[in-house]
mmCIF file of C-alpha atoms in Angstrom:
data_model
loop_
_atom_site.group_PDB
_atom_site.id
_atom_site.type_symbol
_atom_site.label_atom_id
_atom_site.label_comp_id
_atom_site.label_asym_id
_atom_site.label_seq_id
_atom_site.Cartn_x
_atom_site.Cartn_y
_atom_site.Cartn_z
ATOM 1 C CA MET J 214 12.760 -4.601 20.198
ATOM 2 C CA SER J 215 9.760 -3.133 18.398
ATOM 3 C CA ASN J 216 9.221 -3.739 14.714
ATOM 4 C CA PRO J 217 10.703 -0.814 12.739
ATOM 5 C CA ARG J 218 7.639 -0.593 10.506
ATOM 6 C CA VAL J 219 5.366 0.440 13.384
ATOM 7 C CA PHE J 220 5.742 3.746 15.185
ATOM 8 C CA ILE J 221 4.589 3.637 18.796
ATOM 9 C CA ALA J 222 3.198 6.590 20.703
ATOM 10 C CA GLY J 223 5.564 8.581 22.833
ATOM 11 C CA PRO J 224 6.927 12.056 23.427
ATOM 12 C CA GLN J 225 8.760 13.244 20.341
ATOM 13 C CA SER J 226 9.473 16.528 18.637
ATOM 14 C CA PHE J 227 9.928 15.120 15.144
ATOM 15 C CA LEU J 228 6.814 14.024 13.257
ATOM 16 C CA ARG J 229 6.835 10.319 12.518
ATOM 17 C CA PRO J 230 4.457 8.339 10.291
ATOM 18 C CA THR J 231 1.799 6.010 11.603
ATOM 19 C CA TYR J 232 3.144 3.086 9.585
ATOM 20 C CA HIS J 233 5.676 2.246 6.894
ATOM 21 C CA GLY J 234 4.463 0.110 4.005
ATOM 22 C CA PHE J 235 2.065 0.045 1.067
ATOM 23 C CA ILE J 236 -1.709 0.555 1.323
ATOM 24 C CA ARG J 237 -3.144 -1.703 -1.350
ATOM 25 C CA THR J 238 -6.781 -2.175 -0.306
ATOM 26 C CA THR J 239 -9.432 -0.883 2.062
ATOM 27 C CA SER J 240 -8.661 -3.857 4.311
ATOM 28 C CA ASP J 241 -5.213 -2.353 4.871
ATOM 29 C CA VAL J 242 -6.829 0.945 5.856
ATOM 30 C CA PHE J 243 -9.239 -0.717 8.283
ATOM 31 C CA LEU J 244 -6.462 -2.726 9.885
ATOM 32 C CA LEU J 245 -4.282 0.318 10.546
ATOM 33 C CA LEU J 246 -7.185 2.467 11.705
ATOM 34 C CA GLY J 247 -8.316 -0.269 14.073
ATOM 35 C CA MET J 248 -4.816 -0.396 15.528
ATOM 36 C CA CYS J 249 -4.919 3.382 16.006
ATOM 37 C CA LEU J 250 -8.271 3.188 17.769
ATOM 38 C CA ASN J 251 -6.889 0.430 20.012
ATOM 39 C CA GLY J 252 -3.865 2.537 20.900
ATOM 40 C CA ARG J 253 -1.292 0.232 19.284
ATOM 41 C CA LEU J 254 -0.548 2.739 16.523
ATOM 42 C CA CYS J 255 -0.680 6.522 16.614
ATOM 43 C CA HIS J 256 -2.588 9.182 14.781
ATOM 44 C CA VAL J 257 -0.285 11.996 13.734
ATOM 45 C CA PRO J 258 -1.063 15.202 15.661
ATOM 46 C CA ARG J 259 -0.174 17.698 12.930
ATOM 47 C CA ARG J 260 1.100 18.239 9.412
ATOM 48 C CA PRO J 261 4.846 18.092 8.781
ATOM 49 C CA TYR J 262 6.678 21.374 9.110
ATOM 50 C CA PRO J 263 8.493 22.549 5.960
ATOM 51 C CA ARG J 264 11.850 21.609 7.485
ATOM 52 C CA GLU J 265 10.571 18.067 8.155
ATOM 53 C CA ARG J 266 9.182 17.367 4.714
ATOM 54 C CA PRO J 267 12.377 16.036 3.084
ATOM 55 C CA HIS J 268 12.593 13.381 5.822
ATOM 56 C CA THR J 269 8.919 12.573 6.369
ATOM 57 C CA ILE J 270 7.411 12.745 2.871
ATOM 58 C CA GLN J 271 9.074 9.599 1.592
ATOM 59 C CA SER J 272 8.066 6.398 -0.131
ATOM 60 C CA GLY J 273 6.386 3.963 2.257
ATOM 61 C CA ASN J 274 5.314 6.462 4.900
ATOM 62 C CA VAL J 275 1.651 6.327 5.917
ATOM 63 C CA PHE J 276 -0.013 9.034 7.999
ATOM 64 C CA ILE J 277 -3.401 8.772 9.717
ATOM 65 C CA TYR J 278 -4.884 11.803 11.429
ATOM 66 C CA GLU J 279 -8.184 12.610 13.110
ATOM 67 C CA GLU J 280 -9.705 15.741 11.661
ATOM 68 C CA ASP J 281 -11.160 17.309 14.810
ATOM 69 C CA ILE J 282 -8.364 16.634 17.293
ATOM 70 C CA SER J 283 -5.515 17.520 14.933
ATOM 71 C CA GLY J 284 -7.259 20.563 13.490
ATOM 72 C CA ILE J 285 -5.906 19.645 10.058
ATOM 73 C CA GLN J 286 -8.281 20.958 7.418
ATOM 74 C CA GLN J 287 -6.004 20.107 4.507
ATOM 75 C CA TRP J 288 -2.879 17.964 4.399
ATOM 76 C CA THR J 289 0.035 19.826 2.793
ATOM 77 C CA ASP J 290 3.436 18.418 1.887
ATOM 78 C CA GLY J 291 5.018 20.957 -0.481
ATOM 79 C CA ILE J 292 4.995 18.638 -3.517
ATOM 80 C CA ASN J 293 3.472 19.367 -6.927
ATOM 81 C CA TRP J 294 0.741 16.829 -7.648
ATOM 82 C CA SER J 295 -1.338 15.921 -10.659
ATOM 83 C CA PRO J 296 -5.139 16.104 -10.532
ATOM 84 C CA SER J 297 -6.630 13.260 -8.510
ATOM 85 C CA TYR J 298 -8.070 10.064 -9.908
ATOM 86 C CA ILE J 299 -10.650 7.948 -8.089
ATOM 87 C CA LEU J 300 -9.608 4.328 -7.603
ATOM 88 C CA GLY J 301 -12.290 2.595 -5.554
ATOM 89 C CA ASP J 302 -12.333 4.353 -2.185
ATOM 90 C CA PHE J 303 -8.987 6.046 -2.796
ATOM 91 C CA LEU J 304 -7.761 9.193 -4.492
ATOM 92 C CA ILE J 305 -4.516 8.802 -6.436
ATOM 93 C CA TYR J 306 -2.095 11.651 -7.201
ATOM 94 C CA ARG J 307 1.200 11.533 -9.084
ATOM 95 C CA GLU J 308 4.159 13.831 -8.549
ATOM 96 C CA THR J 309 4.689 16.282 -11.401
ATOM 97 C CA GLU J 310 7.650 18.312 -12.575
ATOM 98 C CA PRO J 311 8.395 21.416 -10.444
ATOM 99 C CA GLY J 312 7.679 23.793 -13.352
ATOM 100 C CA LEU J 313 3.954 22.977 -13.418
ATOM 101 C CA PRO J 314 1.294 25.086 -11.641
ATOM 102 C CA ARG J 315 1.133 24.429 -7.884
ATOM 103 C CA ASP J 316 -2.654 24.010 -7.975
ATOM 104 C CA ALA J 317 -2.789 20.488 -9.377
ATOM 105 C CA GLU J 318 -6.577 20.513 -9.356
ATOM 106 C CA ASN J 319 -6.590 23.050 -12.155
ATOM 107 C CA GLU J 320 -6.474 20.616 -15.052
ATOM 108 C CA LYS J 321 -6.766 23.329 -17.667
ATOM 109 C CA ALA J 322 -3.787 25.214 -16.267
ATOM 110 C CA ILE J 323 -1.608 22.113 -16.429
ATOM 111 C CA ARG J 324 -2.571 21.322 -20.002
ATOM 112 C CA THR J 325 -2.013 24.969 -21.010
ATOM 113 C CA THR J 326 1.450 24.942 -19.463
ATOM 114 C CA LEU J 327 2.405 21.802 -21.360
ATOM 115 C CA VAL J 328 1.210 23.219 -24.671
ATOM 116 C CA ALA J 329 2.972 26.552 -24.122
ATOM 117 C CA THR J 330 6.211 24.828 -23.154
ATOM 118 C CA THR J 331 6.352 22.682 -26.261
ATOM 119 C CA THR J 332 5.164 25.288 -28.791
ATOM 120 C CA THR J 333 6.716 28.606 -27.735
ATOM 121 C CA GLY J 334 9.732 29.871 -29.687
ATOM 122 C CA SER J 335 11.180 29.265 -33.131
ATOM 123 C CA LYS J 336 12.448 25.806 -32.186
ATOM 124 C CA PRO J 337 9.741 23.911 -30.256
ATOM 125 C CA GLU J 338 11.962 20.861 -29.936
ATOM 126 C CA ALA J 339 14.381 22.840 -27.763
ATOM 127 C CA ALA J 340 11.772 23.182 -25.005
ATOM 128 C CA ALA J 341 10.634 19.573 -25.135
ATOM 129 C CA PRO J 342 13.312 18.073 -22.813
ATOM 130 C CA ARG J 343 11.881 20.069 -19.928
ATOM 131 C CA PHE J 344 8.957 17.689 -19.681
ATOM 132 C CA ARG J 345 8.724 13.934 -20.014
ATOM 133 C CA ARG J 346 5.494 13.195 -21.858
ATOM 134 C CA ILE J 347 3.414 10.133 -21.086
ATOM 135 C CA PRO J 348 0.784 8.278 -23.128
ATOM 136 C CA ASP J 349 -2.656 9.732 -23.833
ATOM 137 C CA PRO J 350 -5.737 7.850 -22.573
ATOM 138 C CA VAL J 351 -6.004 6.040 -25.927
ATOM 139 C CA ASP J 352 -2.844 4.146 -24.952
ATOM 140 C CA TYR J 353 -4.324 3.000 -21.647
ATOM 141 C CA GLU J 354 -4.733 -0.628 -22.710
ATOM 142 C CA ARG J 355 -1.035 -0.836 -23.460
ATOM 143 C CA LEU J 356 -0.048 0.011 -19.923
ATOM 144 C CA CYS J 357 1.068 -2.770 -17.633
ATOM 145 C CA LEU J 358 -1.702 -4.039 -15.374
ATOM 146 C CA GLU J 359 0.490 -3.316 -12.382
ATOM 147 C CA ASP J 360 0.603 0.325 -13.422
ATOM 148 C CA GLN J 361 -3.198 0.414 -13.398
ATOM 149 C CA GLU J 362 -3.176 -0.689 -9.775
ATOM 150 C CA LEU J 363 -0.426 1.730 -8.751
ATOM 151 C CA TYR J 364 -1.530 4.764 -10.749
ATOM 152 C CA GLY J 365 -5.192 4.072 -11.530
ATOM 153 C CA GLN J 366 -6.124 5.729 -14.811
ATOM 154 C CA ASN J 367 -4.162 8.858 -13.971
ATOM 155 C CA ILE J 368 -2.406 8.802 -17.357
ATOM 156 C CA HIS J 369 -3.482 12.045 -19.029
ATOM 157 C CA SER J 370 -0.951 14.166 -20.888
ATOM 158 C CA TYR J 371 0.698 15.608 -17.807
ATOM 159 C CA SER J 372 4.399 15.723 -17.127
ATOM 160 C CA TYR J 373 5.088 13.299 -14.315
ATOM 161 C CA LYS J 374 8.392 13.365 -12.501
ATOM 162 C CA PRO J 375 10.492 10.323 -13.447
ATOM 163 C CA ASP J 376 10.453 7.857 -10.541
ATOM 164 C CA GLY J 377 8.354 10.376 -8.616
ATOM 165 C CA LEU J 378 6.114 9.750 -5.651
ATOM 166 C CA VAL J 379 2.506 8.622 -5.749
ATOM 167 C CA LYS J 380 0.103 9.841 -3.067
ATOM 168 C CA LYS J 381 -2.853 7.647 -2.115
ATOM 169 C CA THR J 382 -5.493 9.023 0.253
ATOM 170 C CA THR J 383 -8.826 8.033 1.732
ATOM 171 C CA THR J 384 -11.195 9.078 4.530
ATOM 172 C CA VAL J 385 -13.154 6.867 6.918
ATOM 173 C CA SER J 386 -15.914 8.045 9.250
ATOM 174 C CA VAL J 387 -16.148 6.234 12.583
ATOM 175 C CA GLU J 388 -19.205 7.223 14.635
ATOM 176 C CA GLY J 389 -19.195 10.661 13.061
ATOM 177 C CA VAL J 390 -15.453 11.249 13.462
ATOM 178 C CA PHE J 391 -13.427 11.580 10.268
ATOM 179 C CA HIS J 392 -10.088 9.805 10.047
ATOM 180 C CA HIS J 393 -7.876 10.616 7.066
ATOM 181 C CA LEU J 394 -5.134 8.405 5.645
ATOM 182 C CA VAL J 395 -2.346 9.781 3.449
ATOM 183 C CA SER J 396 0.235 7.368 2.057
ATOM 184 C CA TYR J 397 3.219 7.747 -0.249
ATOM 185 C CA TYR J 398 5.048 5.254 -2.428
ATOM 186 C CA THR J 399 7.009 4.810 -5.620
ATOM 187 C CA ALA J 400 6.104 2.181 -8.179
ATOM 188 C CA GLU J 401 9.613 0.738 -8.013
ATOM 189 C CA ALA J 402 9.425 0.263 -4.243
ATOM 190 C CA VAL J 403 6.124 -1.611 -4.544
ATOM 191 C CA ARG J 404 7.232 -3.802 -7.459
ATOM 192 C CA SER J 405 10.475 -4.725 -5.733
ATOM 193 C CA GLY J 406 8.590 -5.946 -2.670
ATOM 194 C CA ARG J 407 10.314 -3.542 -0.292
ATOM 195 C CA LEU J 408 6.972 -2.216 0.967
ATOM 196 C CA GLN J 409 4.832 -4.607 2.986
ATOM 197 C CA THR J 410 1.042 -4.281 3.120
ATOM 198 C CA PRO J 411 -0.519 -4.209 6.597
ATOM 199 C CA THR J 412 -2.685 -7.245 5.813
ATOM 200 C CA GLY J 413 0.455 -9.121 4.754
ATOM 201 C CA ASP J 414 2.497 -7.992 7.749
ATOM 202 C CA PRO J 415 3.281 -10.946 10.072
ATOM 203 C CA GLN J 416 3.007 -8.756 13.167
ATOM 204 C CA PHE J 417 -0.690 -8.199 12.406
ATOM 205 C CA CYS J 418 -1.444 -11.878 11.805
ATOM 206 C CA GLY J 419 -4.810 -12.872 13.262
ATOM 207 C CA ILE J 420 -5.991 -9.286 13.757
ATOM 208 C CA ASN J 421 -9.273 -8.490 12.013
ATOM 209 C CA PRO J 422 -10.715 -5.018 11.318
ATOM 210 C CA ARG J 423 -13.506 -3.795 13.557
ATOM 211 C CA ILE J 424 -17.017 -4.618 12.386
ATOM 212 C CA ILE J 425 -17.982 -0.930 12.625
ATOM 213 C CA LEU J 426 -15.329 -0.176 10.002
ATOM 214 C CA ILE J 427 -16.270 -2.985 7.639
ATOM 215 C CA ARG J 428 -19.901 -1.845 7.629
ATOM 216 C CA ASP J 429 -19.058 1.794 6.940
ATOM 217 C CA PRO J 430 -21.893 3.001 4.641
ATOM 218 C CA SER J 431 -19.674 5.690 3.103
ATOM 219 C CA LEU J 432 -17.562 3.115 1.247
ATOM 220 C CA GLN J 433 -17.770 3.417 -2.514
ATOM 221 C CA ILE J 434 -16.909 -0.262 -2.919
ATOM 222 C CA PRO J 435 -17.948 -2.765 -0.198
ATOM 223 C CA LEU J 436 -15.086 -4.788 1.232
ATOM 224 C CA GLU J 437 -16.273 -8.021 -0.359
ATOM 225 C CA GLN J 438 -16.448 -6.429 -3.807
ATOM 226 C CA GLU J 439 -12.967 -4.975 -3.416
ATOM 227 C CA GLU J 440 -11.515 -8.381 -2.544
ATOM 228 C CA PHE J 441 -13.224 -9.828 -5.620
ATOM 229 C CA ARG J 442 -11.807 -6.983 -7.726
ATOM 230 C CA MET J 443 -8.272 -7.723 -6.505
ATOM 231 C CA LEU J 444 -8.726 -11.422 -7.304
ATOM 232 C CA ARG J 445 -9.975 -10.574 -10.786
ATOM 233 C CA LEU J 446 -7.052 -8.185 -11.286
ATOM 234 C CA GLY J 447 -4.670 -11.003 -10.363
ATOM 235 C CA ARG J 448 -6.244 -13.261 -12.967
ATOM 236 C CA ARG J 449 -5.983 -10.505 -15.597
ATOM 237 C CA ARG J 450 -2.303 -10.142 -14.763
ATOM 238 C CA MET J 451 -1.768 -13.859 -15.301
ATOM 239 C CA ARG J 452 -3.558 -13.805 -18.666
ATOM 240 C CA HIS J 453 -1.579 -10.721 -19.678
ATOM 241 C CA LEU J 454 1.713 -12.391 -18.707
ATOM 242 C CA CYS J 455 0.819 -15.522 -20.683
ATOM 243 C CA SER J 456 -0.053 -13.480 -23.777
ATOM 244 C CA VAL J 457 3.257 -11.588 -23.534
ATOM 245 C CA ARG J 458 5.168 -14.854 -23.289
ATOM 246 C CA ARG J 459 3.324 -16.319 -26.277
ATOM 247 C CA ALA J 460 4.066 -13.200 -28.317
ATOM 248 C CA GLY J 461 7.740 -13.491 -27.396
ATOM 249 C CA ARG J 462 7.876 -17.112 -28.492
ATOM 250 C CA ARG J 463 6.223 -16.247 -31.801
ATOM 251 C CA ARG J 464 8.816 -13.546 -32.464
ATOM 252 C CA GLN J 465 11.632 -15.990 -31.738
ATOM 253 C CA THR J 466 10.207 -18.609 -34.105
ATOM 254 C CA GLY J 467 9.423 -16.234 -36.963
ATOM 255 C CA GLY J 468 5.726 -15.799 -36.253
ATOM 256 C CA LYS J 469 4.967 -19.458 -35.524
ATOM 257 C CA GLU J 470 4.519 -20.582 -31.976
ATOM 258 C CA HIS J 471 6.533 -23.717 -31.265
ATOM 259 C CA LYS J 472 4.520 -26.709 -30.164
ATOM 260 C CA PRO J 473 6.218 -29.774 -28.703
ATOM 261 C CA SER J 474 6.049 -32.800 -30.971
ATOM 262 C CA PRO J 475 4.085 -35.799 -29.699
ATOM 263 C CA GLN J 476 6.144 -38.566 -28.164
#
């Protein structure tokens, strides 16, 4: 029986994703793309039809398509997205409330909509429940470090859908052919461990990305630097967790951190 996280090529009428999991790093992208080039995984041949979107555009689904063969000039999924934020070699988008402008790249339009919604009428507070506001960039340091990895710095004053999807995309050129990756996830699914990364997937154990992919000159961050960045992020998480625990102990002891007495 094949692993349910991998979707093998075959005749089918319903569009299926290339993989199901979480794309954390460029290494994950290279691993999946290498499997596609080897024929063990499949590029998707087209965009999802509108009737397929509720079933295909879901947390954990990863789609890889080749630009020329598929003829896809722009991936569309029918969801309202925030403006993109660059995170290394990825673009990050967050799902917004349905009432916002469809063109998420128009930052001014989104901000104008938010202002108009909260200020129009004799009782501004009556319109406020329509949108759930999030912190301004000045509050960035107070965000959890895990949120920085999942959302990047995409924390402007936009109205994000509670528990909404995040879209993470990237493009890799292999010998002049562009391969696009589009992945979806929710923060809760990643934090809970329900979504496996390709590099952490046991079925891919011992498989290394192709050298031609690793040496791709179009990468914004070389693979070695990205691995170092992830290691540094892990250390920052540990320091952050320790500081939170110390602050909790100080609150419990009235502002004084308890120290064990010498034996």
